[in-house]
Amino acid sequence: MSHRWFFISVTASVWLFSVSARSQEPAPGRGSDESAATAKKAVDLLESVAGQVDSLHSAENRARIGSNVAELLWNYDEKRSRSLFAMIEEDIKAGLNDTDPDDGAHNHALMVFGQLRGDIVGRIAKHNPDLALEFLQATRPASDTQLPYEMRDSEKSLELRLAGQIAAKNPQLALKLGLQSLAKGYSLDLLSVRFQLQEKDKDSALSFYKAIVDKLRSANLARDPAARDVALSLARSFQPPEADEQVYRDLIGIVLESALAAGCANAASEYDSYYLCGQIGLIFSKLEKYYSPRAAGLRRWAPDGRSGEDRRTAVFQQVYEVIDRGTIEEMLALAPKYPEMQNQIYWAAMSKAEYSGDVARARQIAADFPDEEQRRSMLAHIDGDQKWRSMSDQKLAEIQQLLSSVRRPEEQTRLLLEVANQVGGNDRKAALGFLSQAGQILDSIKSGKTQIEGQIALAVVYCSLKSDRGFAIMESLIPKLNQLVAAAAALDGFENNYLKDGEWTMTSAGSIGTLLTGLAQNAGYFSRLDFDRSVSLANQFERPELRLMAELKIAQGILTNPPMGRSTVSIH
């Protein structure tokens, strides 16, 4: 048995799994008549949803659905989008002023609306940083002390996250937000803002750096862990020429004074100072460079070979954020800036191209990698993937042999779905055969949660292969889902809280909520295959709030038009 089949046999034995559907062909070009007509239908559907948002009883649902609609509508109807965000502002205020006498329910409501508020601020910031700041300020809770403990620092984190997000469009506003947050206390998120400013406005970045150092002058690094972490991370992450030479020298001096005051030069330092003393070794070379005589007593904290710590830790978060959310071009643009992470960046870009179906682009990325050994490894990886995705009689026999060794039907189904997903790009006929076999196994499973989860996953993979069979499966499942939702609503409050203000919440509560959330996340596979049929399917949901959410996700699948690369439906 080959290594590839051994890997599948191992992963097939895991009970919790995700089916990742791959695109088998690119979505229609934006300029085509067909895609333009479908996009217009999607906008019209969004306008329809927007007109029904205020009919919802739940402030949570109005905020969740309305903010998604507003974000999508911004480029088509900015006035309508702004009015939706204004309406949602009132809902967020109401949610953060929840008065439920039950402490558990009260805290849950605050957590939900706090998360919603942060998501909405991020959505607005993509289009208008000033409006995002206005929304943030208008919905600010009256007092942190009234919030659950987990949310006490959320305001500062949210401000800094917004600052980092808008730095590219408005670095001066980002600097202002960063300074406001700095005035309230220390956070490692300050460094993320500093990094974003460095990329877009070096003068603002230098000003922010100096402001942080000035504040650190009055900090006790041994007794204030937040200040200590910021000071040490800043010293390691941003060094001249990214920092002003004199300001950096001042920062190193602050760390040195704190370390000496904490007794780090003595044989036995205080317990509270131990972490600070231990971290001194990471920047000892800088202490020695700027303050050689006075730093001599700290040499014992410098571990062998660690005095010149590189910037890997400092840029790790920023690089992986681009890898997670950015385009292939944005990812590759990072490679010259951060050669220490070049390997990870190229592999991620290559994988993204391959998973989106652009194998030629993946090969070009691999061929451009400067290291010969890694270049061969990357090209061999692509060749291995492509070879595996083509079916031969021998491989078909291997799969059937492996399938016979798998005991549980749900594990057999997972194996077949994964194989179909892998080979579909090169051998659609074979992939459809595997899906047909998976469907037969699912039909033999006892009706219940496992069967429905498997059928939804099967429908998604069928759609990724451009097969109408996915719709047929879902059309048979919608009545069952309606029955399950009705039953869950009747039992609301016994095991799970499915309803809020008489409406279904969209927070994935319980197994039914997880099913519906997974289906919503994969709505784009259905809408890009057949928009009208997808809308017809959504209209079969009996609860209005579920219909609106389904219609929103259908339109989103068209207007955002993400590569149909990887989408997950979990089966438990």
Coordinates of C-alpha atoms in Angstrom, one line a residue:
M1 CA 0.0 0.0 0.0
S2 CA 1.4 3.4 -0.9
H3 CA 2.1 6.2 1.6
R4 CA -0.9 8.2 0.2
W5 CA -3.3 5.4 0.8
F6 CA -1.9 4.8 4.2
F7 CA -2.5 8.4 5.0
I8 CA -6.1 8.2 3.9
S9 CA -6.7 5.0 6.0
V10 CA -5.5 6.8 9.1
T11 CA -7.5 10.0 8.6
A12 CA -10.6 7.9 7.7
S13 CA -10.5 6.4 11.2
V14 CA -11.0 9.8 12.8
W15 CA -14.6 10.3 13.9
L16 CA -14.7 14.1 13.6
F17 CA -13.8 15.2 10.1
S18 CA -14.3 17.8 7.5
V19 CA -15.0 17.4 3.9
S20 CA -13.0 20.0 1.9
A21 CA -14.5 20.6 -1.5
R22 CA -12.1 21.6 -4.2
S23 CA -13.0 23.7 -7.2
Q24 CA -13.0 21.8 -10.3
E25 CA -13.3 24.8 -12.6
P26 CA -12.9 28.5 -12.2
A27 CA -16.0 30.6 -11.6
P28 CA -17.3 32.5 -14.6
G29 CA -15.4 35.7 -15.3
R30 CA -16.8 38.9 -14.0
G31 CA -17.1 40.3 -17.5
S32 CA -19.2 37.5 -18.9
D33 CA -22.9 38.2 -19.7
E34 CA -23.9 35.2 -17.6
S35 CA -21.9 36.3 -14.5
A36 CA -23.2 39.9 -14.8
A37 CA -26.8 38.7 -14.9
T38 CA -26.2 36.5 -11.9
A39 CA -24.5 39.3 -10.0
K40 CA -27.6 41.5 -10.7
K41 CA -29.8 38.8 -9.3
A42 CA -27.7 38.6 -6.3
V43 CA -27.8 42.4 -5.7
D44 CA -31.6 42.3 -6.1
L45 CA -31.8 39.5 -3.6
L46 CA -29.8 41.5 -1.2
E47 CA -32.0 44.5 -1.6
S48 CA -35.0 42.2 -0.8
V49 CA -33.3 40.9 2.3
A50 CA -32.4 44.4 3.4
G51 CA -36.1 45.4 3.1
Q52 CA -37.0 42.6 5.5
V53 CA -34.3 43.0 8.2
D54 CA -36.4 45.4 10.3
S55 CA -39.2 42.9 10.4
L56 CA -37.1 40.6 12.6
H57 CA -37.9 40.6 16.3
S58 CA -34.4 39.7 17.5
A59 CA -31.9 42.6 17.8
E60 CA -29.1 40.0 17.4
N61 CA -30.5 38.7 14.1
R62 CA -31.1 42.2 12.8
A63 CA -27.5 43.1 13.6
R64 CA -26.0 39.9 12.3
I65 CA -28.0 39.7 9.0
G66 CA -28.2 43.4 8.5
S67 CA -24.4 44.0 8.9
N68 CA -23.6 41.3 6.4
V69 CA -26.1 42.7 3.9
A70 CA -24.8 46.3 4.4
E71 CA -21.2 45.2 3.8
L72 CA -22.1 43.4 0.5
L73 CA -24.3 46.3 -0.7
W74 CA -21.8 49.1 -0.1
N75 CA -20.3 49.0 -3.6
Y76 CA -23.8 48.8 -5.2
D77 CA -25.9 51.1 -3.0
E78 CA -23.8 53.0 -0.4
K79 CA -26.8 55.0 0.8
R80 CA -28.8 51.9 1.7
S81 CA -25.7 50.3 3.2
R82 CA -25.1 53.3 5.5
S83 CA -28.8 53.3 6.6
L84 CA -28.5 49.7 7.6
F85 CA -25.4 50.3 9.6
A86 CA -27.1 53.1 11.4
M87 CA -30.1 50.9 12.3
I88 CA -27.7 48.2 13.5
E89 CA -25.9 50.7 15.7
E90 CA -29.1 51.0 17.8
D91 CA -29.4 47.2 18.0
I92 CA -25.8 46.8 19.2
K93 CA -26.5 49.5 21.9
A94 CA -29.6 47.7 23.0
G95 CA -27.8 44.4 23.2
L96 CA -24.9 45.8 25.3
N97 CA -27.5 47.2 27.7
D98 CA -29.1 43.8 28.2
T99 CA -31.1 43.7 31.5
D100 CA -31.9 40.0 31.8
P101 CA -32.0 39.2 35.5
D102 CA -30.4 35.8 34.9
D103 CA -26.7 36.3 35.2
G104 CA -25.8 33.5 32.8
A105 CA -28.1 34.7 30.1
H106 CA -27.1 38.3 30.7
N107 CA -23.4 37.6 30.3
H108 CA -24.0 35.4 27.2
A109 CA -25.9 38.3 25.6
L110 CA -23.1 40.7 26.3
M111 CA -20.5 38.3 24.9
V112 CA -22.6 37.8 21.7
F113 CA -23.2 41.5 21.1
G114 CA -19.6 42.3 21.9
Q115 CA -18.4 39.8 19.3
L116 CA -21.0 41.2 16.8
R117 CA -19.8 44.7 17.5
G118 CA -16.2 43.8 16.7
D119 CA -17.2 42.0 13.5
I120 CA -19.3 45.0 12.3
V121 CA -16.6 47.5 13.0
G122 CA -14.3 45.4 10.8
R123 CA -16.9 45.2 8.0
I124 CA -17.3 49.0 8.0
A125 CA -13.6 49.6 8.1
K126 CA -13.1 47.8 4.8
H127 CA -15.1 50.6 3.1
N128 CA -14.9 53.7 5.4
P129 CA -12.4 54.0 8.3
D130 CA -14.0 57.2 9.7
L131 CA -17.5 55.6 9.7
A132 CA -16.0 52.5 11.5
L133 CA -14.6 54.8 14.2
E134 CA -17.9 56.6 14.6
F135 CA -19.7 53.2 15.0
L136 CA -17.1 52.1 17.5
Q137 CA -17.4 55.3 19.6
A138 CA -21.2 55.4 19.4
T139 CA -21.6 51.8 20.6
R140 CA -19.0 52.0 23.4
P141 CA -20.2 50.4 26.6
A142 CA -20.8 52.8 29.5
S143 CA -18.4 51.0 31.8
D144 CA -16.0 48.1 31.6
T145 CA -16.9 47.1 35.1
Q146 CA -20.4 46.2 33.9
L147 CA -19.0 43.7 31.4
P148 CA -18.1 40.1 31.9
Y149 CA -14.5 39.6 33.0
E150 CA -13.5 38.2 29.6
M151 CA -14.6 41.4 27.9
R152 CA -12.8 43.9 30.2
D153 CA -9.9 44.5 27.8
S154 CA -12.0 44.1 24.6
E155 CA -12.4 47.9 24.0
K156 CA -8.6 48.4 23.9
S157 CA -8.1 45.3 21.7
L158 CA -10.9 46.4 19.3
E159 CA -9.4 49.9 18.9
L160 CA -6.0 48.5 18.1
R161 CA -7.5 45.9 15.7
L162 CA -9.3 48.7 13.9
A163 CA -6.1 50.8 13.9
G164 CA -4.2 48.0 12.3
Q165 CA -6.9 47.4 9.7
I166 CA -7.2 51.0 8.6
A167 CA -3.5 51.9 8.6
A168 CA -3.3 51.3 4.9
K169 CA -6.1 53.7 4.0
N170 CA -5.7 56.3 6.8
P171 CA -2.4 56.0 8.7
Q172 CA -3.0 59.3 10.6
L173 CA -6.3 58.0 11.9
A174 CA -4.6 54.7 12.8
L175 CA -1.9 56.6 14.7
K176 CA -4.6 58.5 16.6
L177 CA -6.4 55.3 17.6
G178 CA -3.1 53.7 18.6
L179 CA -2.2 56.6 20.8
Q180 CA -5.6 56.6 22.4
S181 CA -5.3 53.0 23.2
L182 CA -1.7 53.4 24.5
A183 CA -3.0 56.0 27.0
K184 CA -5.2 53.3 28.5
G185 CA -2.5 50.8 29.0
Y186 CA -0.2 48.3 27.4
S187 CA -1.0 45.5 25.0
L188 CA 1.1 43.5 22.5
D189 CA -1.5 44.5 19.9
L190 CA 0.3 47.9 19.9
L191 CA 3.1 46.2 18.0
S192 CA 0.7 45.0 15.4
V193 CA -0.3 48.6 14.8
R194 CA 3.3 49.7 14.7
F195 CA 4.0 47.0 12.1
Q196 CA 1.1 48.1 9.9
L197 CA 2.2 51.7 10.1
Q198 CA 5.7 50.8 9.2
E199 CA 4.4 49.3 6.0
K200 CA 2.4 52.4 5.0
D201 CA 3.7 55.5 6.7
K202 CA 7.2 55.4 8.2
D203 CA 6.9 58.8 9.9
S204 CA 3.7 57.7 11.7
A205 CA 5.4 54.5 12.7
L206 CA 8.4 56.3 14.2
S207 CA 6.1 58.7 16.1
F208 CA 4.1 55.8 17.5
Y209 CA 7.3 54.0 18.5
K210 CA 8.5 57.1 20.3
A211 CA 5.2 57.5 22.1
I212 CA 5.4 53.9 23.4
V213 CA 9.0 54.4 24.6
D214 CA 8.0 57.6 26.3
K215 CA 5.2 55.9 28.2
L216 CA 7.5 53.0 29.2
R217 CA 9.8 55.5 31.0
S218 CA 7.5 55.5 34.0
A219 CA 6.8 51.7 34.0
N220 CA 8.1 49.1 36.4
L221 CA 8.9 46.3 34.1
A222 CA 9.5 43.8 36.9
R223 CA 6.0 44.4 38.4
D224 CA 4.0 45.2 35.3
P225 CA 3.9 42.1 33.0
A226 CA 2.1 43.9 30.2
A227 CA 4.6 46.8 30.1
R228 CA 7.5 44.3 30.3
D229 CA 6.2 42.2 27.3
V230 CA 5.7 45.4 25.2
A231 CA 9.2 46.7 26.0
L232 CA 11.0 43.5 25.3
S233 CA 9.0 42.7 22.2
L234 CA 9.5 46.2 20.9
A235 CA 13.2 45.9 21.5
R236 CA 13.5 42.6 19.7
S237 CA 11.0 43.3 16.8
F238 CA 11.8 46.9 15.7
Q239 CA 15.4 47.9 15.6
P240 CA 17.2 50.6 13.7
P241 CA 16.7 51.6 10.9
E242 CA 13.0 50.7 11.5
A243 CA 13.4 52.6 14.7
D244 CA 15.1 55.9 15.4
E245 CA 18.6 55.2 16.7
Q246 CA 18.3 57.5 19.8
V247 CA 14.8 56.3 20.6
Y248 CA 15.9 52.7 20.4
R249 CA 18.9 53.5 22.6
D250 CA 16.4 55.0 25.1
L251 CA 14.3 51.9 25.1
I252 CA 17.3 49.7 25.7
G253 CA 18.2 52.0 28.6
I254 CA 14.8 51.6 30.1
V255 CA 15.1 47.9 30.0
L256 CA 18.6 48.0 31.5
E257 CA 17.5 50.3 34.4
S258 CA 14.5 48.1 35.2
A259 CA 16.7 44.9 35.1
L260 CA 19.3 46.5 37.4
A261 CA 16.7 47.8 39.8
A262 CA 15.1 44.4 39.9
G263 CA 18.4 42.8 41.0
C264 CA 19.1 40.9 37.8
A265 CA 22.8 41.6 38.2
N266 CA 22.8 39.9 41.6
A267 CA 23.2 36.2 42.3
A268 CA 19.6 35.9 43.6
S269 CA 16.9 38.2 42.2
E270 CA 13.4 38.6 43.5
Y271 CA 10.7 36.1 42.4
D272 CA 8.7 38.9 40.6
S273 CA 11.8 39.8 38.7
Y274 CA 12.8 36.4 37.5
Y275 CA 10.9 36.5 34.2
L276 CA 12.3 39.9 33.3
C277 CA 15.8 38.8 34.2
G278 CA 15.4 35.6 32.1
Q279 CA 14.3 37.6 29.0
I280 CA 17.2 40.0 29.3
G281 CA 19.3 37.4 27.4
L282 CA 17.3 37.9 24.3
I283 CA 18.5 41.4 23.9
F284 CA 21.8 41.3 25.8
S285 CA 23.8 42.1 22.7
K286 CA 21.9 45.4 22.5
L287 CA 22.4 46.1 26.1
E288 CA 26.1 45.5 25.6
K289 CA 26.3 47.6 22.4
Y290 CA 24.8 50.7 24.0
Y291 CA 25.6 50.4 27.7
S292 CA 28.6 48.0 27.8
P293 CA 30.1 48.8 31.2
R294 CA 26.7 48.8 33.1
A295 CA 25.4 45.8 31.3
A296 CA 28.3 43.6 32.2
G297 CA 26.6 42.3 35.3
L298 CA 23.7 40.9 33.2
R299 CA 25.9 38.7 31.0
R300 CA 25.0 35.6 33.0
W301 CA 21.4 35.8 31.6
A302 CA 22.6 35.7 28.0
P303 CA 22.3 32.1 26.8
D304 CA 24.9 30.8 24.4
G305 CA 24.1 31.7 20.8
R306 CA 20.9 33.6 21.7
S307 CA 22.3 37.2 21.8
G308 CA 21.4 37.9 18.2
E309 CA 17.8 36.7 18.2
D310 CA 16.3 37.1 14.7
R311 CA 13.0 38.7 13.8
R312 CA 11.1 35.5 13.2
T313 CA 9.0 35.8 16.3
A314 CA 8.3 39.5 15.6
V315 CA 6.9 39.0 12.1
F316 CA 5.3 35.6 12.6
Q317 CA 1.8 37.0 13.3
Q318 CA 1.8 39.5 10.5
V319 CA 3.1 37.0 7.9
Y320 CA 0.6 34.3 8.8
E321 CA -2.3 36.8 8.8
V322 CA -1.5 37.5 5.1
I323 CA -1.1 33.8 4.4
D324 CA -4.5 33.2 6.0
R325 CA -6.4 36.0 4.4
G326 CA -4.3 37.5 1.5
T327 CA -4.1 36.8 -2.2
I328 CA -1.3 34.9 -3.8
E329 CA 0.3 38.1 -5.0
E330 CA 0.2 39.6 -1.4
M331 CA 1.7 36.5 0.0
L332 CA 4.6 36.4 -2.5
A333 CA 5.3 40.1 -2.0
L334 CA 6.2 39.3 1.6
A335 CA 9.0 36.9 0.6
P336 CA 11.7 39.5 -0.2
K337 CA 10.8 41.4 3.0
Y338 CA 11.1 38.4 5.4
P339 CA 13.6 36.0 4.0
E340 CA 13.6 34.0 7.3
M341 CA 10.0 32.9 6.5
Q342 CA 10.5 32.6 2.7
N343 CA 10.0 28.8 2.8
Q344 CA 6.6 29.0 4.6
I345 CA 5.4 31.8 2.3
Y346 CA 6.2 30.0 -0.9
W347 CA 4.7 26.7 0.2
A348 CA 1.5 28.5 1.3
A349 CA 1.3 30.4 -2.0
M350 CA 1.9 27.3 -4.0
S351 CA -0.7 25.3 -2.0
K352 CA -3.3 28.1 -2.4
A353 CA -2.8 28.1 -6.2
E354 CA -3.0 24.3 -6.4
Y355 CA -6.2 24.1 -4.2
S356 CA -7.9 26.8 -6.3
G357 CA -7.3 24.6 -9.3
D358 CA -4.5 26.7 -10.9
V359 CA -1.9 24.0 -11.1
A360 CA 0.1 25.9 -13.7
R361 CA 0.4 28.9 -11.3
A362 CA 1.4 26.5 -8.5
R363 CA 4.2 25.0 -10.7
Q364 CA 5.5 28.5 -11.5
I365 CA 5.6 29.5 -7.9
A366 CA 7.5 26.4 -7.1
A367 CA 9.9 26.9 -10.0
D368 CA 10.6 30.5 -8.8
F369 CA 11.7 29.3 -5.3
P370 CA 15.4 30.3 -5.0
D371 CA 16.6 27.2 -3.1
E372 CA 17.2 24.3 -5.4
E373 CA 16.5 21.5 -2.9
Q374 CA 13.2 23.1 -1.8
R375 CA 12.3 23.8 -5.4
R376 CA 12.6 20.1 -6.3
S377 CA 10.6 19.2 -3.2
M378 CA 7.8 21.6 -4.1
L379 CA 7.6 20.4 -7.7
A380 CA 7.7 16.8 -6.6
H381 CA 4.8 17.5 -4.2
I382 CA 2.7 18.9 -7.0
D383 CA 3.6 16.0 -9.3
G384 CA 2.6 13.6 -6.5
D385 CA -0.7 15.3 -6.0
Q386 CA -1.6 15.4 -9.7
K387 CA -0.5 11.8 -10.2
W388 CA -2.6 10.7 -7.3
R389 CA -5.7 12.5 -8.6
S390 CA -5.7 10.5 -11.8
M391 CA -7.4 7.2 -11.4
S392 CA -6.0 4.0 -12.8
D393 CA -7.5 0.5 -12.5
Q394 CA -4.8 -0.3 -10.0
K395 CA -5.7 2.7 -7.8
L396 CA -9.4 2.0 -8.1
A397 CA -8.7 -1.5 -6.8
E398 CA -6.6 -0.1 -4.0
I399 CA -9.4 2.2 -2.9
Q400 CA -12.0 -0.6 -2.9
Q401 CA -9.6 -2.9 -1.0
L402 CA -9.0 -0.1 1.6
L403 CA -12.7 0.5 1.8
S404 CA -13.4 -3.1 2.6
S405 CA -11.0 -2.9 5.6
V406 CA -12.9 0.1 7.1
R407 CA -15.4 -1.2 9.5
R408 CA -17.9 1.6 10.2
P409 CA -20.2 2.9 7.4
E410 CA -19.6 6.6 8.4
E411 CA -15.9 6.0 8.0
Q412 CA -16.4 4.5 4.6
T413 CA -18.4 7.5 3.6
R414 CA -15.7 9.9 4.8
L415 CA -13.1 8.0 2.8
L416 CA -15.1 8.1 -0.4
L417 CA -15.9 11.8 -0.1
E418 CA -12.3 12.6 0.5
V419 CA -11.1 10.5 -2.5
A420 CA -13.8 12.0 -4.7
N421 CA -12.8 15.5 -3.6
Q422 CA -9.2 14.8 -4.5
V423 CA -9.6 13.2 -7.9
G424 CA -12.5 15.3 -9.1
G425 CA -10.4 17.9 -10.8
N426 CA -8.8 15.4 -13.1
D427 CA -11.3 12.5 -13.3
R428 CA -14.8 13.7 -12.8
K429 CA -16.4 10.4 -13.8
A430 CA -14.4 8.5 -11.2
A431 CA -15.2 11.1 -8.6
L432 CA -19.0 10.9 -9.3
G433 CA -18.7 7.1 -9.0
F434 CA -17.2 7.4 -5.5
L435 CA -20.0 9.8 -4.5
S436 CA -22.6 7.4 -5.8
Q437 CA -21.1 4.7 -3.7
A438 CA -21.0 7.0 -0.7
G439 CA -24.7 7.9 -1.2
Q440 CA -25.6 4.2 -1.1
I441 CA -23.7 3.7 2.1
L442 CA -25.4 6.7 3.7
D443 CA -28.8 5.4 2.6
S444 CA -28.1 2.3 4.6
I445 CA -27.2 4.2 7.8
K446 CA -29.9 4.5 10.4
S447 CA -31.8 7.8 10.0
G448 CA -30.5 10.4 12.3
K449 CA -27.8 13.0 12.9
T450 CA -24.9 11.0 11.3
Q451 CA -26.9 10.3 8.2
I452 CA -28.0 14.0 7.7
E453 CA -24.5 15.3 8.3
G454 CA -23.2 12.9 5.7
Q455 CA -25.9 13.8 3.2
I456 CA -25.1 17.5 3.5
A457 CA -21.4 16.8 3.0
L458 CA -22.3 14.7 0.0
A459 CA -24.4 17.4 -1.5
V460 CA -21.6 20.0 -1.1
V461 CA -19.1 17.8 -2.9
Y462 CA -21.6 17.0 -5.7
C463 CA -22.0 20.8 -6.2
S464 CA -18.2 21.2 -6.3
L465 CA -18.2 18.7 -9.2
K466 CA -21.0 20.8 -11.0
S467 CA -23.5 18.0 -10.5
D468 CA -27.3 18.8 -10.0
R469 CA -27.4 15.8 -7.7
G470 CA -26.4 18.1 -4.8
F471 CA -29.6 20.0 -5.2
A472 CA -31.7 16.8 -5.3
I473 CA -30.2 15.7 -2.0
M474 CA -30.8 19.0 -0.3
E475 CA -34.4 19.3 -1.6
S476 CA -35.1 16.0 0.2
L477 CA -33.4 17.2 3.3
I478 CA -35.0 20.6 3.8
P479 CA -38.3 19.1 5.1
K480 CA -36.3 17.1 7.7
L481 CA -34.3 20.2 8.7
N482 CA -37.6 22.1 9.2
Q483 CA -38.9 19.3 11.4
L484 CA -35.6 19.3 13.4
V485 CA -35.7 23.1 13.8
A486 CA -39.4 23.0 15.0
A487 CA -38.5 20.2 17.5
A488 CA -35.5 22.1 18.8
A489 CA -37.6 25.3 19.1
A490 CA -40.2 23.4 21.2
L491 CA -37.4 22.1 23.5
D492 CA -35.7 25.5 23.7
G493 CA -34.1 26.0 27.1
F494 CA -34.0 22.4 28.1
E495 CA -30.5 21.4 26.7
N496 CA -29.7 24.3 24.4
N497 CA -30.9 27.9 23.9
Y498 CA -31.8 28.0 20.3
L499 CA -34.2 31.0 20.3
K500 CA -33.8 34.7 21.3
D501 CA -36.9 36.9 21.2
G502 CA -38.8 34.1 19.6
E503 CA -36.3 33.7 16.7
W504 CA -33.7 31.2 15.8
T505 CA -30.2 32.5 16.7
M506 CA -27.3 32.1 14.3
T507 CA -24.7 31.1 16.9
S508 CA -24.3 27.4 16.1
A509 CA -25.9 26.3 19.4
G510 CA -26.3 22.5 19.6
S511 CA -26.1 20.0 16.9
I512 CA -29.0 21.5 14.8
G513 CA -27.3 24.9 14.9
T514 CA -24.0 23.4 13.8
L515 CA -25.8 21.7 10.8
L516 CA -27.4 24.9 9.7
T517 CA -24.2 27.0 10.2
G518 CA -22.2 24.5 8.1
L519 CA -24.9 24.6 5.4
A520 CA -24.8 28.4 5.4
Q521 CA -21.0 28.5 5.1
N522 CA -21.2 26.3 2.0
A523 CA -24.1 28.1 0.3
G524 CA -21.8 29.5 -2.3
Y525 CA -21.3 26.1 -3.9
F526 CA -25.0 25.9 -4.6
S527 CA -25.5 29.5 -5.7
R528 CA -22.6 29.4 -8.2
L529 CA -23.9 26.2 -9.7
D530 CA -27.5 27.3 -10.1
F531 CA -28.5 30.6 -8.5
D532 CA -32.3 30.4 -9.1
R533 CA -32.5 26.9 -7.8
S534 CA -30.6 27.9 -4.7
V535 CA -33.0 30.7 -4.0
S536 CA -35.9 28.2 -4.4
L537 CA -34.2 25.9 -2.0
A538 CA -33.8 28.7 0.6
N539 CA -37.4 29.6 0.3
Q540 CA -38.3 26.1 1.6
F541 CA -37.2 27.0 5.1
E542 CA -40.2 27.6 7.2
R543 CA -38.8 30.1 9.7
P544 CA -38.4 33.6 8.1
E545 CA -35.0 34.3 9.8
L546 CA -33.5 31.2 8.4
R547 CA -34.8 32.1 4.9
L548 CA -33.2 35.5 5.2
M549 CA -29.9 34.1 6.3
A550 CA -29.9 31.5 3.5
E551 CA -30.7 34.2 0.9
L552 CA -27.9 36.4 2.3
K553 CA -25.4 33.5 2.0
I554 CA -26.5 32.7 -1.5
A555 CA -26.0 36.3 -2.6
Q556 CA -22.7 36.4 -0.8
G557 CA -21.5 33.4 -2.7
I558 CA -21.9 35.3 -5.9
L559 CA -20.8 38.8 -5.0
T560 CA -17.7 37.9 -3.1
N561 CA -17.0 35.2 -5.6
P562 CA -14.2 33.5 -3.6
P563 CA -12.3 30.7 -5.2
M564 CA -14.2 27.5 -4.7
G565 CA -11.1 26.1 -3.1
R566 CA -11.8 24.7 0.4
S567 CA -15.0 24.7 2.3
T568 CA -15.9 22.6 5.2
V569 CA -18.9 20.6 6.4
S570 CA -18.2 18.9 9.6
I571 CA -19.7 15.5 10.4
H572 CA -19.8 14.4 14.0

